[in-house]
Coordinates of C-alpha atoms in Angstrom, one line a residue:
M1 CA -33.0 -3.5 -24.5
I2 CA -30.7 -5.0 -21.9
A3 CA -30.3 -8.1 -24.0
N4 CA -29.3 -5.9 -27.0
F5 CA -26.8 -4.2 -24.7
F6 CA -25.1 -7.4 -23.6
E7 CA -25.2 -8.7 -27.2
K8 CA -23.2 -5.6 -28.3
I9 CA -20.7 -6.2 -25.4
G10 CA -20.3 -9.8 -26.5
S11 CA -19.5 -8.8 -30.1
L12 CA -17.0 -6.2 -29.0
N13 CA -15.3 -8.1 -26.2
P14 CA -16.4 -11.7 -25.5
Q15 CA -14.2 -11.9 -22.4
L16 CA -16.0 -8.8 -20.9
F17 CA -19.4 -10.4 -21.7
R18 CA -18.3 -13.6 -20.0
E19 CA -17.2 -11.7 -16.9
I20 CA -20.3 -9.6 -16.7
K21 CA -22.7 -12.4 -17.4
G22 CA -21.1 -14.5 -14.6
R23 CA -21.5 -11.7 -12.0
F24 CA -24.7 -9.8 -12.9
N25 CA -27.1 -12.4 -11.5
P26 CA -30.1 -11.2 -9.5
F27 CA -28.6 -11.9 -6.1
N28 CA -25.3 -10.1 -6.8
L29 CA -27.2 -7.1 -8.2
I30 CA -29.6 -6.9 -5.3
V31 CA -26.7 -7.1 -2.7
T32 CA -24.6 -4.5 -4.6
I33 CA -27.4 -2.0 -5.0
A34 CA -28.6 -2.6 -1.4
S35 CA -25.1 -2.0 -0.1
S36 CA -24.9 1.2 -2.1
L37 CA -28.2 2.5 -0.8
L38 CA -27.3 1.5 2.7
T39 CA -24.0 3.3 2.5
Q40 CA -25.7 6.4 1.2
I41 CA -28.3 6.3 4.0
I42 CA -25.7 5.8 6.7
V43 CA -23.5 8.7 5.4
F44 CA -26.4 11.0 4.9
G45 CA -28.0 10.0 8.2
Y46 CA -24.8 10.5 10.1
Q47 CA -24.6 14.1 8.9
L48 CA -28.3 14.7 9.4
R49 CA -28.0 13.8 13.1
E50 CA -26.3 17.2 13.6
F51 CA -29.1 19.1 12.0
P52 CA -29.6 22.5 13.9
S53 CA -32.5 22.7 16.3
D54 CA -33.6 25.0 19.1
Q55 CA -30.8 23.5 21.2
L56 CA -28.1 25.3 19.1
Y57 CA -25.9 27.5 21.3
L58 CA -25.2 31.1 20.6
R59 CA -21.5 30.3 20.3
D60 CA -22.1 27.9 17.4
K61 CA -20.8 29.1 14.0
Y62 CA -24.2 28.5 12.4
C63 CA -25.9 31.0 14.7
G64 CA -26.4 34.4 13.1
L65 CA -25.9 36.1 16.4
N66 CA -22.5 34.5 16.9
S67 CA -20.7 37.3 15.1
F68 CA -22.3 40.0 17.2
Y69 CA -21.4 38.3 20.5
S70 CA -18.0 37.3 19.3
Q71 CA -17.2 41.0 18.4
K72 CA -18.5 42.0 21.8
E73 CA -16.3 39.4 23.5
T74 CA -13.3 40.5 21.4
F75 CA -13.9 44.1 22.4
L76 CA -14.0 43.2 26.1
Y77 CA -10.8 41.1 25.9
T78 CA -9.1 44.1 24.2
Q79 CA -10.2 46.3 27.0
Q80 CA -8.9 43.8 29.6
N81 CA -5.5 43.7 27.9
D82 CA -5.3 47.5 27.7
L83 CA -6.2 47.9 31.4
Q84 CA -3.6 45.2 32.4
Q85 CA -1.0 47.0 30.4
K86 CA -1.8 50.4 31.9
I87 CA -1.7 49.0 35.5
S88 CA 1.7 47.3 34.8
N89 CA 3.1 50.6 33.4
Y90 CA 1.9 52.7 36.3
K91 CA 3.3 50.3 38.8
Q92 CA 6.7 50.6 37.3
L93 CA 6.7 54.4 37.9
K94 CA 8.5 55.3 41.1
N95 CA 7.1 58.9 41.5
L96 CA 3.4 58.5 40.7
S97 CA 1.6 61.9 41.3
D98 CA -1.8 60.3 41.9
P99 CA -1.7 56.7 43.4
S100 CA -5.5 56.4 43.2
I101 CA -5.2 55.9 39.4
I102 CA -4.0 52.3 39.9
T103 CA -7.0 51.7 42.2
Q104 CA -9.4 53.1 39.6
L105 CA -7.9 51.0 36.8
E106 CA -8.1 47.8 38.9
T107 CA -11.7 48.6 39.6
Q108 CA -12.4 49.0 35.9
L109 CA -10.4 45.7 35.2
K110 CA -12.6 43.8 37.7
Q111 CA -15.7 45.2 36.0
V112 CA -14.5 44.2 32.6
T113 CA -13.5 40.7 33.8
T114 CA -17.0 40.3 35.3
D115 CA -18.6 41.4 32.0
I116 CA -16.5 38.8 30.2
D117 CA -17.6 36.1 32.6
N118 CA -21.2 37.1 32.3
L119 CA -21.0 37.2 28.5
R120 CA -19.4 33.8 28.3
N121 CA -21.9 32.3 30.7
Y122 CA -24.8 33.8 28.7
M123 CA -23.4 32.5 25.4
N124 CA -22.8 29.0 26.8
R125 CA -26.2 28.7 28.5
N126 CA -28.6 30.3 26.0
F127 CA -29.7 28.9 22.6
C128 CA -29.9 30.6 19.3
P129 CA -33.4 31.6 18.0
L130 CA -34.5 29.4 15.1
N131 CA -34.9 32.5 12.9
E132 CA -31.2 33.3 13.4
I133 CA -29.8 29.9 12.4
N134 CA -28.0 30.0 9.1
F135 CA -29.4 26.8 7.6
S136 CA -27.9 27.4 4.1
L137 CA -24.3 27.5 5.6
W138 CA -25.0 24.3 7.6
W139 CA -26.2 22.5 4.5
R140 CA -23.3 23.7 2.4
D141 CA -20.8 22.5 5.0
H142 CA -22.5 19.1 5.5
W143 CA -22.9 18.5 1.8
E144 CA -19.2 19.0 1.7
Y145 CA -18.7 16.4 4.5
I146 CA -20.9 14.0 2.6
F147 CA -18.9 14.6 -0.6
L148 CA -15.5 14.1 1.1
T149 CA -16.7 11.0 2.9
F150 CA -17.7 9.4 -0.4
T151 CA -14.5 10.5 -2.0
V152 CA -12.4 8.5 0.5
I153 CA -14.8 5.6 0.2
F154 CA -14.4 5.6 -3.6
V155 CA -10.6 5.5 -3.5
F156 CA -10.3 2.6 -1.0
T157 CA -13.3 0.6 -2.4
L158 CA -12.2 0.8 -6.0
L159 CA -8.5 0.4 -5.6
V160 CA -8.3 -2.2 -2.8
G161 CA -11.5 -4.1 -3.7
G162 CA -10.8 -4.1 -7.4
T163 CA -7.2 -5.3 -6.8
Y164 CA -8.4 -8.1 -4.6
L165 CA -11.1 -9.3 -7.0
L166 CA -8.7 -9.3 -10.0
I167 CA -5.9 -11.2 -8.4
S168 CA -8.4 -13.7 -6.8
D169 CA -10.1 -14.3 -10.1
L170 CA -6.8 -14.9 -12.0
A171 CA -5.6 -17.2 -9.3
K172 CA -8.7 -19.3 -9.5
E173 CA -8.5 -19.4 -13.3
E174 CA -4.9 -20.5 -13.0
Q175 CA -5.8 -23.3 -10.5
R176 CA -8.7 -24.6 -12.6
G177 CA -6.7 -24.5 -15.8
T178 CA -9.3 -22.3 -17.6
L179 CA -6.7 -19.5 -18.1
N180 CA -4.8 -21.8 -20.5
F181 CA -8.0 -22.4 -22.3
I182 CA -8.6 -18.7 -22.6
R183 CA -5.0 -18.3 -24.0
L184 CA -6.0 -20.7 -26.8
S185 CA -9.0 -18.6 -27.8
P186 CA -8.8 -16.5 -31.0
Q187 CA -9.1 -13.3 -28.9
S188 CA -6.1 -11.0 -28.7
P189 CA -4.3 -10.7 -25.3
N190 CA -5.4 -7.0 -25.2
T191 CA -9.1 -8.0 -25.6
I192 CA -8.8 -10.7 -22.9
L193 CA -6.9 -8.7 -20.3
G194 CA -9.1 -5.6 -21.0
G195 CA -12.2 -7.7 -20.5
K196 CA -10.7 -9.0 -17.2
I197 CA -10.0 -5.5 -15.9
L198 CA -13.4 -4.1 -17.0
G199 CA -15.4 -7.2 -16.1
V200 CA -14.0 -8.7 -12.9
P201 CA -14.6 -5.6 -10.7
S202 CA -17.9 -4.8 -12.5
L203 CA -19.9 -5.1 -9.3
I204 CA -17.6 -2.5 -7.6
Y205 CA -18.1 -0.3 -10.6
L206 CA -21.9 -0.7 -10.2
F207 CA -21.5 0.2 -6.5
F208 CA -19.6 3.3 -7.5
L209 CA -22.0 4.3 -10.2
T210 CA -25.1 4.1 -8.0
I211 CA -23.4 6.5 -5.5
L212 CA -22.1 8.8 -8.2
P213 CA -25.2 11.0 -8.6
L214 CA -25.4 11.8 -4.9
H215 CA -21.6 12.4 -4.8
F216 CA -21.7 14.9 -7.7
W217 CA -24.9 16.6 -6.3
A218 CA -23.2 16.9 -2.8
G219 CA -20.1 18.5 -4.4
R220 CA -22.1 21.0 -6.4
S221 CA -24.3 21.8 -3.3
A222 CA -21.0 22.5 -1.4
N223 CA -20.1 25.0 -4.1
I224 CA -17.3 22.8 -5.5
A225 CA -16.6 23.5 -9.2
S226 CA -17.8 20.9 -11.6
S227 CA -14.3 21.0 -13.3
Y228 CA -12.7 20.0 -10.0
I229 CA -15.1 17.1 -9.5
L230 CA -14.6 15.8 -13.0
T231 CA -10.9 16.1 -12.6
F232 CA -11.1 13.9 -9.5
Y233 CA -13.1 11.3 -11.5
L234 CA -10.4 11.4 -14.3
I235 CA -7.6 10.9 -11.8
L236 CA -9.5 8.1 -10.1
A237 CA -10.1 6.3 -13.4
A238 CA -6.3 6.6 -14.3
S239 CA -5.3 5.3 -10.8
C240 CA -7.7 2.4 -11.2
L241 CA -6.2 1.5 -14.6
F242 CA -2.7 1.8 -13.1
F243 CA -3.4 -0.4 -10.0
F244 CA -5.5 -2.9 -11.8
S245 CA -2.8 -3.4 -14.5
A246 CA -0.2 -3.8 -11.7
A247 CA -2.6 -6.3 -10.0
V248 CA -2.8 -8.5 -13.1
L249 CA 0.9 -8.4 -13.6
F250 CA 1.4 -9.3 -9.9
S251 CA -0.9 -12.3 -10.3
F252 CA 1.2 -13.6 -13.2
A253 CA 4.5 -13.0 -11.3
S254 CA 3.4 -14.6 -8.0
R255 CA 1.8 -17.9 -9.0
S256 CA 3.6 -19.7 -6.3
F257 CA 1.8 -17.8 -3.6
S258 CA -1.5 -19.5 -4.6
S259 CA -4.4 -18.6 -2.3
F260 CA -2.4 -16.0 -0.5
Q261 CA -2.0 -13.8 -3.6
P262 CA -5.2 -11.7 -3.3
W263 CA -4.5 -10.8 0.3
L264 CA -0.9 -10.0 -0.4
G265 CA -1.8 -7.8 -3.4
S266 CA -4.8 -5.9 -2.0
G267 CA -3.0 -5.6 1.4
S268 CA -0.1 -3.9 -0.2
V269 CA -2.4 -1.5 -2.0
F270 CA -4.2 -0.7 1.2
L271 CA -0.9 -0.2 3.1
F272 CA 0.3 2.1 0.3
L273 CA -2.9 4.2 0.3
F274 CA -2.9 4.3 4.1
I275 CA 0.8 5.5 4.3
T276 CA 0.2 8.1 1.6
I277 CA -3.0 9.4 3.2
V278 CA -1.2 9.8 6.5
S279 CA 1.7 11.6 4.9
T280 CA -0.7 13.9 3.0
S281 CA -2.6 14.7 6.2
S282 CA 0.5 15.1 8.3
S283 CA 1.6 18.5 9.4
I284 CA 5.2 17.6 8.4
N285 CA 4.4 17.5 4.7
Y286 CA 6.7 18.6 1.8
F287 CA 7.4 17.9 -1.8
H288 CA 11.0 19.1 -1.9
H289 CA 12.5 15.7 -2.3
P290 CA 12.7 13.5 -5.4
F291 CA 11.7 10.3 -3.6
N292 CA 8.3 11.8 -2.9
W293 CA 7.6 10.9 -6.6
V294 CA 6.0 7.7 -5.3
R295 CA 3.2 9.9 -3.8
F296 CA 2.2 10.8 -7.4
F297 CA 1.0 7.3 -7.8
S298 CA -1.5 7.8 -5.0
P299 CA -4.5 10.0 -5.6
W300 CA -4.5 11.6 -2.2
D301 CA -2.3 14.7 -2.8
I302 CA -4.2 15.9 -5.9
T303 CA -7.5 15.1 -4.1
A304 CA -6.4 17.4 -1.2
Y305 CA -5.3 20.0 -3.9
L306 CA -8.8 19.9 -5.5
F307 CA -10.7 19.8 -2.1
P308 CA -8.6 21.6 0.5
N309 CA -11.0 20.8 3.3
L310 CA -10.3 17.1 3.0
F311 CA -7.4 17.3 5.5
R312 CA -7.5 21.0 6.5
Q313 CA -3.8 21.3 6.0
E314 CA -1.6 23.5 3.9
N315 CA -1.1 21.7 0.6
P316 CA 2.6 21.5 -0.3
V317 CA 1.8 20.2 -3.8
E318 CA 1.1 23.9 -4.7
K319 CA 4.9 24.5 -4.4
F320 CA 5.9 21.5 -6.3
Q321 CA 8.4 22.0 -9.1
F322 CA 9.9 19.9 -11.9
F323 CA 13.1 21.1 -13.4
Y324 CA 12.3 24.4 -11.6
F325 CA 9.0 24.6 -13.5
P326 CA 6.1 25.3 -11.1
I327 CA 3.9 22.3 -11.9
G328 CA 1.8 22.8 -8.7
K329 CA 0.8 26.4 -9.5
N330 CA -1.7 25.3 -12.2
L331 CA -4.4 22.6 -12.0
V332 CA -3.9 21.7 -15.7
T333 CA -0.2 21.1 -15.5
L334 CA -0.5 19.2 -12.2
T335 CA -3.3 16.9 -13.6
L336 CA -1.2 16.3 -16.8
F337 CA 1.8 15.4 -14.6
Y338 CA -0.3 12.8 -12.8
L339 CA -1.8 11.4 -16.0
V340 CA 1.6 11.1 -17.6
N341 CA 3.0 9.2 -14.6
Y342 CA 0.0 6.9 -14.5
G343 CA -0.1 6.5 -18.3
I344 CA 3.6 5.6 -18.8
F345 CA 3.7 3.0 -16.1
T346 CA 0.3 1.6 -17.0
Y347 CA 1.7 1.1 -20.6
I348 CA 4.8 -0.6 -19.1
F349 CA 2.6 -2.9 -17.0
W350 CA 0.3 -3.6 -19.9
Q351 CA 3.2 -4.6 -22.2
S352 CA 4.5 -6.9 -19.4
M353 CA 1.0 -8.4 -18.9
I354 CA 0.8 -9.3 -22.6
R355 CA 4.2 -10.9 -22.6
C356 CA 3.5 -12.9 -19.4
F357 CA 0.1 -13.9 -20.6
S358 CA 1.3 -15.1 -24.0
N359 CA 4.4 -16.9 -22.7
N360 CA 4.9 -18.0 -19.1
N361 CA 8.7 -18.1 -19.5
A362 CA 9.0 -14.6 -21.0
T363 CA 10.7 -11.9 -19.1
F364 CA 8.5 -9.0 -17.8
L365 CA 10.3 -6.5 -20.0
T366 CA 12.3 -6.6 -23.2
K367 CA 15.7 -5.1 -23.1
G368 CA 14.6 -2.0 -25.0
Q369 CA 11.7 -1.5 -22.7
S370 CA 14.0 -1.7 -19.7
Y371 CA 16.2 1.0 -21.2
A372 CA 13.2 3.3 -21.8
C373 CA 11.8 2.6 -18.3
M374 CA 15.2 3.3 -16.6
A375 CA 15.7 6.5 -18.6
F376 CA 12.2 7.7 -17.7
I377 CA 12.8 7.0 -14.0
Q378 CA 16.2 8.8 -14.1
V379 CA 14.6 11.9 -15.8
M380 CA 11.9 12.0 -13.1
F381 CA 14.5 11.7 -10.3
L382 CA 16.6 14.5 -11.9
G383 CA 13.6 16.8 -12.5
L384 CA 12.3 16.3 -9.0
S385 CA 15.7 17.0 -7.6
M386 CA 15.8 20.5 -9.2
Q387 CA 13.5 22.5 -7.0
K388 CA 14.0 26.0 -5.5
S389 CA 13.9 25.0 -1.9
S390 CA 16.3 25.3 1.1
D391 CA 15.3 21.7 2.0
S392 CA 16.9 20.2 -1.1
Y393 CA 20.5 19.2 -0.8
Y394 CA 22.2 17.7 -3.8
S395 CA 24.7 15.7 -1.8
D396 CA 22.0 14.0 0.3
T397 CA 19.9 13.4 -2.8
M398 CA 22.8 11.9 -4.6
A399 CA 23.5 9.4 -1.8
L400 CA 19.8 8.3 -1.7
L401 CA 19.6 8.1 -5.4
L402 CA 22.6 5.8 -5.5
I403 CA 20.8 3.4 -3.0
V404 CA 17.5 3.5 -4.9
N405 CA 19.2 2.9 -8.3
Y406 CA 21.1 0.1 -6.7
C407 CA 17.8 -1.6 -5.7
I408 CA 16.3 -0.9 -9.2
I409 CA 19.3 -2.5 -10.9
V410 CA 19.2 -5.6 -8.7
A411 CA 15.5 -5.9 -9.5
L412 CA 16.2 -5.7 -13.2
M413 CA 18.8 -8.5 -12.9
F414 CA 16.0 -10.9 -12.0
I415 CA 13.5 -9.3 -14.5
L416 CA 15.8 -9.5 -17.5
S417 CA 17.8 -12.7 -16.8
H418 CA 16.6 -15.8 -18.7
P419 CA 16.0 -19.3 -17.3
R420 CA 18.1 -22.3 -18.3
Q421 CA 16.0 -23.4 -21.3
T422 CA 15.9 -20.0 -23.0
I423 CA 19.7 -19.7 -22.7
I424 CA 20.1 -23.2 -24.2
D425 CA 17.9 -22.3 -27.2
W426 CA 19.9 -19.1 -27.7
A427 CA 23.3 -20.8 -27.4
R428 CA 22.3 -23.5 -29.9
Y429 CA 20.7 -21.4 -32.6
K430 CA 22.4 -18.0 -32.2
H431 CA 24.6 -18.8 -35.3
Q432 CA 21.4 -18.7 -37.4
N433 CA 20.7 -15.1 -36.4
Q434 CA 24.3 -13.8 -36.6
R435 CA 24.0 -13.6 -40.4
Q436 CA 21.3 -10.9 -39.9
V437 CA 22.2 -9.4 -36.6
S438 CA 25.7 -8.7 -35.1
V439 CA 26.7 -10.2 -31.7
L440 CA 26.7 -6.8 -30.0
D441 CA 23.2 -6.0 -31.3
D442 CA 22.0 -9.4 -30.2
L443 CA 23.4 -8.9 -26.7
V444 CA 22.0 -5.3 -26.4
W445 CA 18.5 -5.9 -28.0
G446 CA 18.1 -9.6 -28.4
E447 CA 15.1 -11.3 -26.9
K448 CA 16.8 -14.5 -25.7
S449 CA 20.4 -13.4 -25.2
P450 CA 22.0 -13.2 -21.7
A451 CA 21.2 -9.9 -19.9
L452 CA 24.7 -8.9 -18.9
V453 CA 25.2 -6.2 -21.5
A454 CA 21.6 -4.9 -20.9
I455 CA 22.3 -4.6 -17.2
A456 CA 25.5 -2.6 -18.0
V457 CA 23.5 -0.3 -20.3
N458 CA 20.9 0.2 -17.5
V459 CA 23.7 1.0 -15.0
L460 CA 25.2 3.6 -17.3
I461 CA 21.7 5.2 -17.7
A462 CA 21.3 5.2 -13.9
C463 CA 24.6 7.0 -13.6
V464 CA 23.5 10.1 -15.6
P465 CA 21.4 11.8 -12.8
I466 CA 24.1 11.0 -10.3
V467 CA 26.7 12.7 -12.5
C468 CA 24.4 15.7 -13.0
L469 CA 23.8 16.1 -9.3
F470 CA 27.5 15.8 -8.7
V471 CA 28.2 18.7 -11.1
F472 CA 25.4 20.9 -9.6
S473 CA 26.6 20.2 -6.0
D474 CA 29.1 22.0 -3.9
P475 CA 32.0 23.3 -6.1
E476 CA 34.5 22.0 -3.5
L477 CA 33.5 18.5 -4.7
L478 CA 34.8 19.3 -8.2
K479 CA 38.4 19.4 -7.0
Y480 CA 40.8 16.8 -8.5
E481 CA 40.7 14.4 -5.6
S482 CA 37.0 14.4 -5.2
L483 CA 36.5 14.1 -9.0
S484 CA 38.9 11.1 -9.1
K485 CA 37.1 9.4 -6.2
F486 CA 33.7 10.0 -7.9
T487 CA 34.9 8.6 -11.2
L488 CA 36.3 5.5 -9.5
M489 CA 33.1 5.1 -7.5
I490 CA 31.2 5.0 -10.8
F491 CA 33.5 2.3 -12.2
V492 CA 33.4 0.3 -9.0
S493 CA 29.6 0.4 -9.0
L494 CA 29.5 -0.7 -12.6
C495 CA 31.8 -3.7 -11.9
L496 CA 29.8 -4.6 -8.8
M497 CA 26.5 -4.6 -10.6
M498 CA 27.9 -6.7 -13.4
I499 CA 29.2 -9.2 -10.8
Y500 CA 25.8 -9.5 -9.3
A501 CA 24.2 -9.8 -12.8
T502 CA 26.7 -12.6 -13.8
I503 CA 26.0 -14.5 -10.6
T504 CA 22.3 -14.1 -11.1
Q505 CA 22.6 -15.6 -14.7
L506 CA 24.8 -18.4 -13.5
T507 CA 22.4 -19.4 -10.7
L508 CA 19.4 -19.3 -13.2
L509 CA 21.3 -21.9 -15.3
M510 CA 20.9 -24.5 -12.6
K511 CA 18.7 -27.5 -13.3
N512 CA 16.9 -27.0 -9.9
Q513 CA 13.2 -26.3 -10.4
K514 CA 13.4 -23.6 -7.7
R515 CA 16.4 -21.8 -9.3
Y516 CA 14.7 -18.4 -8.9
V517 CA 14.5 -18.9 -5.2
W518 CA 18.1 -20.1 -5.1
S519 CA 19.2 -17.1 -7.2
V520 CA 17.4 -14.6 -5.0
G521 CA 18.9 -16.2 -1.9
I522 CA 22.5 -16.4 -3.2
V523 CA 22.5 -12.8 -4.6
S524 CA 20.9 -11.4 -1.5
S525 CA 23.4 -13.2 0.7
I526 CA 26.3 -11.8 -1.3
I527 CA 24.8 -8.3 -1.2
F528 CA 23.8 -8.1 2.5
L529 CA 25.9 -10.6 4.5
P530 CA 29.3 -9.0 4.2
G531 CA 28.1 -5.6 5.4
I532 CA 26.2 -7.2 8.3
M533 CA 29.1 -9.3 9.3
L534 CA 31.6 -6.4 9.2
T535 CA 29.3 -4.3 11.3
M536 CA 28.7 -7.0 13.8
L537 CA 32.5 -7.6 14.1
G538 CA 33.1 -3.9 14.7
F539 CA 34.8 -3.2 11.4
Y540 CA 33.3 0.3 10.9
P541 CA 34.0 2.3 7.7
E542 CA 35.7 5.1 9.6
K543 CA 38.6 2.9 10.7
Y544 CA 38.5 0.0 8.3
S545 CA 37.7 1.7 5.0
I546 CA 39.9 -0.6 3.0
V547 CA 38.0 -3.7 4.1
W548 CA 34.7 -2.1 3.1
L549 CA 36.1 -1.2 -0.3
F550 CA 36.6 -4.9 -1.1
S551 CA 33.1 -5.8 0.3
S552 CA 29.7 -5.9 -1.4
F553 CA 29.0 -2.3 -0.2
P554 CA 32.2 -0.3 -1.0
W555 CA 30.4 3.0 -0.9
A556 CA 30.6 3.1 2.9
G557 CA 34.4 3.2 2.8
I558 CA 34.9 5.6 -0.2
Q559 CA 34.7 8.7 2.0
Y560 CA 37.6 7.5 4.2
A561 CA 39.8 5.7 1.6
S562 CA 42.5 7.0 -0.6
T563 CA 42.3 7.1 -4.4
G564 CA 45.0 4.4 -4.7
W565 CA 43.1 1.9 -2.6
M566 CA 39.9 2.7 -4.6
F567 CA 41.8 2.0 -7.8
T568 CA 43.0 -1.3 -6.4
A569 CA 39.4 -2.2 -5.3
M570 CA 38.2 -1.5 -8.9
L571 CA 40.9 -3.8 -10.3
F572 CA 39.9 -6.5 -7.9
D573 CA 36.2 -6.2 -8.8
F574 CA 37.1 -6.2 -12.5
T575 CA 39.2 -9.4 -12.1
V576 CA 36.3 -11.1 -10.3
L577 CA 34.0 -10.0 -13.0
A578 CA 36.3 -11.4 -15.7
L579 CA 36.6 -14.8 -14.0
L580 CA 32.9 -15.1 -13.6
N581 CA 32.2 -14.2 -17.2
I582 CA 34.8 -16.8 -18.3
Q583 CA 32.9 -19.4 -16.3
L584 CA 29.5 -18.2 -17.7
N585 CA 30.8 -18.3 -21.3
K586 CA 32.0 -21.9 -20.8
Q587 CA 28.7 -22.9 -19.3
V588 CA 26.7 -21.3 -22.0
K589 CA 28.9 -22.9 -24.7
R590 CA 28.5 -26.3 -23.1
L591 CA 24.7 -25.9 -22.9
G592 CA 24.7 -24.8 -26.5
E593 CA 26.1 -28.1 -27.7
S594 CA 23.6 -30.6 -29.1
A595 CA 22.6 -33.6 -27.1
T596 CA 24.3 -35.9 -29.5
K597 CA 27.6 -34.1 -29.3
A598 CA 27.4 -34.0 -25.5
L599 CA 26.7 -37.8 -25.5
L600 CA 29.7 -38.5 -27.7
A601 CA 31.9 -36.4 -25.6
G602 CA 31.0 -38.5 -22.6
R603 CA 29.0 -35.7 -20.8

């Protein structure tokens, strides 16, 4: 029967069969199942050590007499407070007809205080009779503790462990050269990569499946609805697919890290999960900010939503809104929101994986995919900005959104820009495609054309939510001067991003083998060094706004500069951009010449 099962797997996905066959040897299976059983015994035994006995105090919540004595204690405390209040009121009276009333009340107060002390001593020293212990409540609570413990174990084990195994396996395949052999096989990239994601962490899946019955039983014994438990499994599966796809893409993108790859990738996942679990369990916890969107890629918030006793904190995700629509009020809409987030980015990662697997020199995204990805990100930012909350300020959100989009655009420059050989091929053979596709279409959508126009399109897409937030912000900002400054800021940002993109493409045309390292270093220096140097020299934006306008971070000086100087800065940036593009055009034209022509020209 097992042989038939593996035979079916081999016919459906040979790569999955290869991965499972290499891992499901007797030793690995015994270790995995033994680890699973040992984990279950430890977790169950840890809870069982608190099993109620004849040493359970009356004050314990599992004692049936606790409510009786607690009510009596509450009654005595109420009496004590009333007597103290009466004594205080009588002492404030100057002409008291019978002074002995205070003495009588003080005597009663002493008696009540004595009764309270006696009751507390009795409750702390005496044990609950066995027939009064509520064993059903104890089991319900401790089944829940077992369930929640395994829930946390599942998330960390599957996501961190699976990420490590995938990156490690791909790194070893790359070093041995077997990955190139797999590329030459008749299997499709989808089949190969799907087999990797399903097969490499298969022992972790087995560990998870052997604990699953106890986990589900513990949840049902704790009176947790089956629909909630199944929803958690669905979210966990979606998050696994998301993180594992990202892990495979990371392994393709970071080949130079070699043996350090698995630790870097899994460590990043662990750090992300740790930070998000801390933020979810924190008392200062809110969702009224668009940049909390990143938390929707971690399963902790919806896990706390499904199982409120996980962190014993008020869950702010219940108040979460998207374009003022109360997503968090309903489990179905919240689950769909999570699945859409996971699904879209998993699809993006998957397409990038296929591109990188099929061609090592391919960019992670096509230009069309970058537009769709950027548009989706901006829609999410805009939707998350529109929430009915006093904590949401459009002006602050707009400033942060500008910084985040700035980082995204810089990342897209390196993702979309082509290396030297790709540009050479495009420059030499572009005339063959111009009969079918116009130059503009080729620059906007072309697979091998320079990425400058694509970067400009992405910058324009990124400006949409900023413009919307500006319109929805304080009406005072819509006055002529503020509107003029805002318009000029958009144009300055566009010019600056295009300057960075042009420099990125120019540096990637170098013959140096480490041109990506040089490109990152040069562009990073241009972006960060001017601002750092100006700050170190004491040129602060409040006093030297004009200097900042002509730096790589002009937004710091916009608030303090006049419209005229902003217009001058825009013209300056445009001039620099034009000169850089002239140089790029010359270089691309020179690279596009045939080797024979270059030789005859003496080059």
